[in-house]
mmCIF file of C-alpha atoms in Angstrom:
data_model
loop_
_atom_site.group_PDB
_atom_site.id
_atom_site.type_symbol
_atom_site.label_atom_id
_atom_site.label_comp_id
_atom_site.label_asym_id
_atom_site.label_seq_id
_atom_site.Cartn_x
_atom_site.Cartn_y
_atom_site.Cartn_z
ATOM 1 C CA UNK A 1 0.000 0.000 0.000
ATOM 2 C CA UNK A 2 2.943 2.331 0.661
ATOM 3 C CA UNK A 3 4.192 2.126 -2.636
ATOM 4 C CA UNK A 4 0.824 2.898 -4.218
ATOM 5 C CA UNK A 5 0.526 6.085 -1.955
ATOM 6 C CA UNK A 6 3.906 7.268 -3.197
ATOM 7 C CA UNK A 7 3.146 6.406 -6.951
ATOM 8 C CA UNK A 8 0.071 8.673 -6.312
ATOM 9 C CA UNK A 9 1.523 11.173 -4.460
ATOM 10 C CA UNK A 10 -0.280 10.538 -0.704
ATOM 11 C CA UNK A 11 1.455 10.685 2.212
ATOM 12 C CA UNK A 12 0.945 8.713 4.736
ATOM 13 C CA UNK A 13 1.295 9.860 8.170
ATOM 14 C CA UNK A 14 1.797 7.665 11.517
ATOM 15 C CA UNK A 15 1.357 9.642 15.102
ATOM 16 C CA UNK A 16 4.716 8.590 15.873
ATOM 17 C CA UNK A 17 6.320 10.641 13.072
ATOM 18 C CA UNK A 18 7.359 14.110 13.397
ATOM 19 C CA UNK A 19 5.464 15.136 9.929
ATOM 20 C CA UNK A 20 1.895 13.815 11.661
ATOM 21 C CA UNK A 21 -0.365 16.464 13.010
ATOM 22 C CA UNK A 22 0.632 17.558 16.372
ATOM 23 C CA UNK A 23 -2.588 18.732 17.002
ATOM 24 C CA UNK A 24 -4.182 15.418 16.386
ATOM 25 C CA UNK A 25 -2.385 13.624 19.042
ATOM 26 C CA UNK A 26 -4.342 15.937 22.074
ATOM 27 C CA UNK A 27 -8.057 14.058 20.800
ATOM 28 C CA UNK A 28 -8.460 10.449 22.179
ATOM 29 C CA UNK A 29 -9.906 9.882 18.446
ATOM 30 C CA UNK A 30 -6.712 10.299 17.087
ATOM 31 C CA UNK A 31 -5.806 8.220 14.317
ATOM 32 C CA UNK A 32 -2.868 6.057 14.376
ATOM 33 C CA UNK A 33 -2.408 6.716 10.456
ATOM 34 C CA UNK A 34 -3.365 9.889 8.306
ATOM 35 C CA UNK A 35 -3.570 9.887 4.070
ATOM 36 C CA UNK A 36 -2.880 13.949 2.700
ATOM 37 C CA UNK A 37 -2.312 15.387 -0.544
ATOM 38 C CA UNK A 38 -0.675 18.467 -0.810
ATOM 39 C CA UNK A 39 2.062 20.649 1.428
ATOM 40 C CA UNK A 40 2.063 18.971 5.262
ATOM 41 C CA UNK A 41 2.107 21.523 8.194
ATOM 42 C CA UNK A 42 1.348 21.582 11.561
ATOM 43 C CA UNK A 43 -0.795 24.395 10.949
ATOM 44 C CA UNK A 44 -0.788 25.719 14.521
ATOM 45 C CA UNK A 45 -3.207 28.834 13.090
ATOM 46 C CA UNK A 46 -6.057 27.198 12.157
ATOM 47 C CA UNK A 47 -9.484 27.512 12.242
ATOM 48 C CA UNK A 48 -12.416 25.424 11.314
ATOM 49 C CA UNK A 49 -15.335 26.807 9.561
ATOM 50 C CA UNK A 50 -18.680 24.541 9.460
ATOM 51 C CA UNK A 51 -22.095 24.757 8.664
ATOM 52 C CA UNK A 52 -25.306 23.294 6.216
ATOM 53 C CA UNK A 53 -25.644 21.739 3.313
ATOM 54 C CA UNK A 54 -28.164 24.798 2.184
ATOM 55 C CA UNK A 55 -27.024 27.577 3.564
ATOM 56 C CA UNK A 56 -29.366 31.336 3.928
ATOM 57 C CA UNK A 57 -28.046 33.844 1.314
ATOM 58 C CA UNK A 58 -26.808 35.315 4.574
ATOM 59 C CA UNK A 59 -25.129 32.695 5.438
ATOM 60 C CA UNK A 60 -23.276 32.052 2.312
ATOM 61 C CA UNK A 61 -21.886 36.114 2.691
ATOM 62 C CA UNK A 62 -20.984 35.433 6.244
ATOM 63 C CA UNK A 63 -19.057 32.519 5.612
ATOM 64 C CA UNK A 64 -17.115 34.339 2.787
ATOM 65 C CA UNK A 65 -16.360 37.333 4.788
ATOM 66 C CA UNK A 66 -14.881 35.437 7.420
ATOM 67 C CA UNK A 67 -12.927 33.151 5.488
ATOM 68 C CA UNK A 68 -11.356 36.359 3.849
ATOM 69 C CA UNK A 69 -11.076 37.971 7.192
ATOM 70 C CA UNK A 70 -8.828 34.838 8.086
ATOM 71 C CA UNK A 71 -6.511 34.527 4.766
ATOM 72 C CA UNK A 72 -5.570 38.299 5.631
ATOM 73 C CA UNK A 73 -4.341 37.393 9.339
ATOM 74 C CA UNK A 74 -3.119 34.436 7.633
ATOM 75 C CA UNK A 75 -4.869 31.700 9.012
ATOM 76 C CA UNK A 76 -5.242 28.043 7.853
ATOM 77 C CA UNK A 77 -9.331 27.829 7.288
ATOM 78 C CA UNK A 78 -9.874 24.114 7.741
ATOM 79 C CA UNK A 79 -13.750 22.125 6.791
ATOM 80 C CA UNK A 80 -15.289 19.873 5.062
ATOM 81 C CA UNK A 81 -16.397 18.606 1.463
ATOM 82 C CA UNK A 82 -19.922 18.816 1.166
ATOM 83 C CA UNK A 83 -21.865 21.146 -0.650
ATOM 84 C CA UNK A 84 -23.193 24.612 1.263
ATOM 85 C CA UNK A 85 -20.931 26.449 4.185
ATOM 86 C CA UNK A 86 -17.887 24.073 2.987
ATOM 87 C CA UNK A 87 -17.562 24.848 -0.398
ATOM 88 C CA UNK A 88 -17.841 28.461 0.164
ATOM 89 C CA UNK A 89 -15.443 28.381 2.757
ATOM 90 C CA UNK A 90 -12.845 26.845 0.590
ATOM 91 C CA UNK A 91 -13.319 28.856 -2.605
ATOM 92 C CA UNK A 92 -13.541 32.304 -0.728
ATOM 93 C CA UNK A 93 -9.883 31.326 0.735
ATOM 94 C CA UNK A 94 -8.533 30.025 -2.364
ATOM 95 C CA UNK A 95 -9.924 33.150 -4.218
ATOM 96 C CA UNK A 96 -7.740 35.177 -1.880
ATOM 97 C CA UNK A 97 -4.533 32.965 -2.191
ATOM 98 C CA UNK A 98 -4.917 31.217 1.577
ATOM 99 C CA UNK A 99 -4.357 27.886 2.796
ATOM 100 C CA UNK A 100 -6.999 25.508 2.989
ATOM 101 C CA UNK A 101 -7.311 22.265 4.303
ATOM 102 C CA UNK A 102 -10.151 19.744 3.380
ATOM 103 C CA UNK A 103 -10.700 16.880 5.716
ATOM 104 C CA UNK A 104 -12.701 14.023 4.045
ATOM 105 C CA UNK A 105 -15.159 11.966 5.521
ATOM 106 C CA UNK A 106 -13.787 9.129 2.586
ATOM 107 C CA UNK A 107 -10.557 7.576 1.418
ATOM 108 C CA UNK A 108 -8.646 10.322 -0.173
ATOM 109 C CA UNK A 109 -8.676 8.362 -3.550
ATOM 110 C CA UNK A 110 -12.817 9.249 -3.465
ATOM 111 C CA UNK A 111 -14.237 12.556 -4.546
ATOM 112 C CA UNK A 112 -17.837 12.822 -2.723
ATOM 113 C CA UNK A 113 -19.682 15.094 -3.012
ATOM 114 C CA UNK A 114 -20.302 14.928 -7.083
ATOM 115 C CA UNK A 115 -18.582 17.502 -8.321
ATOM 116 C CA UNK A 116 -16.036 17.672 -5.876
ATOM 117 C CA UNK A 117 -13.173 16.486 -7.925
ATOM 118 C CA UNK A 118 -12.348 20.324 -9.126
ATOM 119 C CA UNK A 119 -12.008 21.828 -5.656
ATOM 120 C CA UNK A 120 -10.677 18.690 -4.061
ATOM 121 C CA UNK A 121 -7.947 18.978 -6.339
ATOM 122 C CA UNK A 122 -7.405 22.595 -6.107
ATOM 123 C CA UNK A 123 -7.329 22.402 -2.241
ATOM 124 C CA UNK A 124 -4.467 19.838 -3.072
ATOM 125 C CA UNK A 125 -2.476 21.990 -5.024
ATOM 126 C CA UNK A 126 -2.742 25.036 -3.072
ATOM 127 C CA UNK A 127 -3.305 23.805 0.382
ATOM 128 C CA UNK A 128 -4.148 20.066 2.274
ATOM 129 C CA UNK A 129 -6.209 17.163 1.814
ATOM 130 C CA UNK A 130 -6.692 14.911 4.888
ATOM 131 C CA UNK A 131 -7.975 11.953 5.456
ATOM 132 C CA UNK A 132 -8.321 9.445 8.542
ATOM 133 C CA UNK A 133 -9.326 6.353 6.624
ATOM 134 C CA UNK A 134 -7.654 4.006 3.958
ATOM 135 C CA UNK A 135 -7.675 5.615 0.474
ATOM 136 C CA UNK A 136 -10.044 3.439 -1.390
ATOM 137 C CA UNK A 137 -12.357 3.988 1.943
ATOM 138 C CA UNK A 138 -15.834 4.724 0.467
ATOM 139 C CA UNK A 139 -18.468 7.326 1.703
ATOM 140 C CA UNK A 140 -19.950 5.550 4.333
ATOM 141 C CA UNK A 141 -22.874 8.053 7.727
ATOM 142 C CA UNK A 142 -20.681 6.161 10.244
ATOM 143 C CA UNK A 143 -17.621 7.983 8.518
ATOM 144 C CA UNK A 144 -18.567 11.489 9.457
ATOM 145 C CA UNK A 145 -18.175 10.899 13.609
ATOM 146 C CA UNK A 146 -14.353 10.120 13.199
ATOM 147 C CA UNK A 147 -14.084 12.913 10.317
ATOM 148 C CA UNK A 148 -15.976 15.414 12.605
ATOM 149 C CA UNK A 149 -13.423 14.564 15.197
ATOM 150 C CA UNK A 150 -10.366 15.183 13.228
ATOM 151 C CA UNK A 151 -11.849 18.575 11.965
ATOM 152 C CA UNK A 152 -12.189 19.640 15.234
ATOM 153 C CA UNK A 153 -9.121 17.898 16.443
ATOM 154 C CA UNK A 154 -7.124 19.670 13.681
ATOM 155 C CA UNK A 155 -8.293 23.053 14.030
ATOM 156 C CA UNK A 156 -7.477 25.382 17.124
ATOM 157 C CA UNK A 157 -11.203 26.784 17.504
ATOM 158 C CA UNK A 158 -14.176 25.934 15.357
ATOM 159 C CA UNK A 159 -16.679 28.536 13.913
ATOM 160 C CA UNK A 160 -20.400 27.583 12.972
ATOM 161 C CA UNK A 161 -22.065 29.588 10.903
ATOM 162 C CA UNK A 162 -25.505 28.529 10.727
ATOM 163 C CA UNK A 163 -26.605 24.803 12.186
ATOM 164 C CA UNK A 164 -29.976 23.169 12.291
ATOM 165 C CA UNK A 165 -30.529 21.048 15.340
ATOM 166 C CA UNK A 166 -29.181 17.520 14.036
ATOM 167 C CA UNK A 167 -26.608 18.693 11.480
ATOM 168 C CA UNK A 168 -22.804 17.820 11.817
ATOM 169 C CA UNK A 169 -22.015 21.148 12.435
ATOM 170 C CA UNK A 170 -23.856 20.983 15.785
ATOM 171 C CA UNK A 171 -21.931 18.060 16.376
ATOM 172 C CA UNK A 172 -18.688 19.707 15.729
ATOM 173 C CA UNK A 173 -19.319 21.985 18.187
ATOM 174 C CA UNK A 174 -20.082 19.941 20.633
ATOM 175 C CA UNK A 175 -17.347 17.431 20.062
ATOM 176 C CA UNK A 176 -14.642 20.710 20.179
ATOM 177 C CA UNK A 177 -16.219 21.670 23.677
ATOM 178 C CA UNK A 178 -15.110 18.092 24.260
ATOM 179 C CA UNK A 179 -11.812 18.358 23.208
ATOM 180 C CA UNK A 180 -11.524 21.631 24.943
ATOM 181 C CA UNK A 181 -11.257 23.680 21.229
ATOM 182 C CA UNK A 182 -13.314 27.008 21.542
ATOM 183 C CA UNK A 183 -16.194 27.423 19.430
ATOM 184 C CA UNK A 184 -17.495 30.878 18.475
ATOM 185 C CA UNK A 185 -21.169 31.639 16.989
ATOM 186 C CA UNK A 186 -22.615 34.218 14.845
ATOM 187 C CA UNK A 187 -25.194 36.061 16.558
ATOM 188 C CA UNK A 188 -27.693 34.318 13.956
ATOM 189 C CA UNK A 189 -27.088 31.087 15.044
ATOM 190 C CA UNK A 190 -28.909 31.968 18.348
ATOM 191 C CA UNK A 191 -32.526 31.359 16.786
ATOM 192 C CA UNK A 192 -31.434 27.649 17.442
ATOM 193 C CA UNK A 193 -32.634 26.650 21.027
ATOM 194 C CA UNK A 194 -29.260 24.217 20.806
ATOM 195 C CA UNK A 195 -27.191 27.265 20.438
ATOM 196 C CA UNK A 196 -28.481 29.585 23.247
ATOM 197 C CA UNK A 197 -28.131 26.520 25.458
ATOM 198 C CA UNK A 198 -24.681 26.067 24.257
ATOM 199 C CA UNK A 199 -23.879 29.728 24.309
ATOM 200 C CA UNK A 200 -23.812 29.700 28.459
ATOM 201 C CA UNK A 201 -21.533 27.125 28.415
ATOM 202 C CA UNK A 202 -17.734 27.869 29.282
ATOM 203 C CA UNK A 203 -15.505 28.272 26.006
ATOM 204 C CA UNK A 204 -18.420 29.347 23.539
ATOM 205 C CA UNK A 205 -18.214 32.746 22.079
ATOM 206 C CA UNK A 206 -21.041 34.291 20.546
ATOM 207 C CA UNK A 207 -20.104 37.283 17.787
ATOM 208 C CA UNK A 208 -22.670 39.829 16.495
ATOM 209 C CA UNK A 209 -20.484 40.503 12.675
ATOM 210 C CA UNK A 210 -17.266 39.510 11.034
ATOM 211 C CA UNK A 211 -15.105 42.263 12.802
ATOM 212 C CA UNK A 212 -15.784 41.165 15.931
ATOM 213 C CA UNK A 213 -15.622 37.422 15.434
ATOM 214 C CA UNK A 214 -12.298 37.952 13.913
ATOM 215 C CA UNK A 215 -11.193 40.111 17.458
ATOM 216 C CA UNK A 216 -12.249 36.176 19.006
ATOM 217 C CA UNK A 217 -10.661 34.472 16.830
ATOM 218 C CA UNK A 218 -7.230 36.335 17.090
ATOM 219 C CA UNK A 219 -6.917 36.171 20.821
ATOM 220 C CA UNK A 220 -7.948 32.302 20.914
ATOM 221 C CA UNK A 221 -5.081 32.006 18.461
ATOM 222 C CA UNK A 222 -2.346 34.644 20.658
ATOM 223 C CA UNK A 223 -3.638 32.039 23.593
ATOM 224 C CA UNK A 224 -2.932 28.762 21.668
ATOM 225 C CA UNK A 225 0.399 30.014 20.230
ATOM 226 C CA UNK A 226 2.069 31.497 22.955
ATOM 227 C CA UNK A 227 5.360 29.761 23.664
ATOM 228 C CA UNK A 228 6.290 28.433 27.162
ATOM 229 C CA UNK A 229 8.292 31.215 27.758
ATOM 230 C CA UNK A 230 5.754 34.060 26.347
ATOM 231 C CA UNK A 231 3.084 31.801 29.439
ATOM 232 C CA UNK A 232 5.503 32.227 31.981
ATOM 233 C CA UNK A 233 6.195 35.498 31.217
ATOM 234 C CA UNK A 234 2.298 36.531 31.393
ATOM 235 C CA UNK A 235 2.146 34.609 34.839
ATOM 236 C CA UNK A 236 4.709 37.213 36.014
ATOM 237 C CA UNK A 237 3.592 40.445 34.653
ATOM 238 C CA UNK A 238 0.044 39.458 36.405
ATOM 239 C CA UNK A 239 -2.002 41.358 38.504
ATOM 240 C CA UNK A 240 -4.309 38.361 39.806
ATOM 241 C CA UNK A 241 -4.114 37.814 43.301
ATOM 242 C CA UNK A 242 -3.352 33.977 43.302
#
């Protein structure tokens, strides 16, 4: 299989090489092996964006203006395939020159949705494919737990723009609660009783427009970046009263 990878250009990833995702090693989901296409990084700045299939006009503008928002601070805009909030996400960033990276809920030899193969391919050339599953893996609903989970696992904070009460991206956000991964809101996303009841709950943000979900989104990242040194430094300058 290793030799068909490499004839096909996929690189295969184990968790105990230095070239796996760090960040996929903190979930207890983590994958022992990971397929990509595309250039590897750890892609410590990165940020998930999810939401449905059939996204509000609204929605749609939202999810472009913050995936724009994020290639400027130059941050790694991370979601799914499927057709709606995904897609948008991924062409708004590539529009702009960003990375992308495209976690599938497949084998990373299958394009699914139809019509995928385009921007699959693009997100490969200009940014990441991932996959947790064997390449010739085929779509499959009890696929999209473990590829929810390495979304959220992947990304440093998760965004949802838009979420019905049993779609996936309500599941991401609760499975990045679980992994301790903030998750922000648009003030929309309130009309969902599963949203204002996540909203109270510690590490949910809730933003009312782009500027000021970016302002989240850049101190979540200063917080998950900061070096060892930069944390003990902060502990010093303090003015709690431990």
């Amino acid at each position: 299989m290793l030799d068909q990878c490499a004839s096909h250009g996929v690189g295969v990833h184990a968790f105990w090489e230095d070239h796996y995702p760090a960040a996929l090693r903190e979930i207890h989901e983590m994958p022992p092996v990971v397929f990509t296409k595309g250039a590897v990084a750890h892609d410590r700045r990165a940020v998930a964006v999810v939401g449905p299939r059939r996204p509000s006009p609204r929605g749609r503008a939202i999810v472009s203006g913050v995936a724009e928002a994020l290639v400027e601070r130059n941050i790694t805009v991370v979601s799914g395939l499927t057709a709606g909030v995904d897609t948008v996400a991924h062409t708004a960033v590539l529009r702009r020159g960003g990375r992308t990276v495209t976690v599938l809920g497949t084998g990373i030899n299958h394009y699914r949705p139809r019509g995928s193969r385009k921007l699959q391919q693009e997100t490969a050339e200009r940014g990441m494919v991932l996959s947790p599953f064997l390449p010739d893996t085929p779509a499959a609903r009890e696929n999209l737990t473990l590829r929810t989970a390495v979304m959220s696992g992947y990304a440093a904070a998760t965004i949802v723009v838009e979420a019905g009460e049993h779609s996936s991206a309500r599941a991401q956000a609760h499975i990045a609660l679980r992994h301790g991964r903030p998750v922000i809101f648009t003030q929309e996303l309130l009309a969902n009783q599963w949203a204002r009841e996540h909203s109270e709950r510690p590490g949910v943000y809730v933003a009312s427009g782009i500027a000021e979900l970016v302002e989240v989104v850049d101190s979540i990242l200063a917080e998950a970046t900061m070096t060892a040194d930069e944390f003990i430094a902060a502990l010093e300058t303090s003015t709690f009263d431990w």
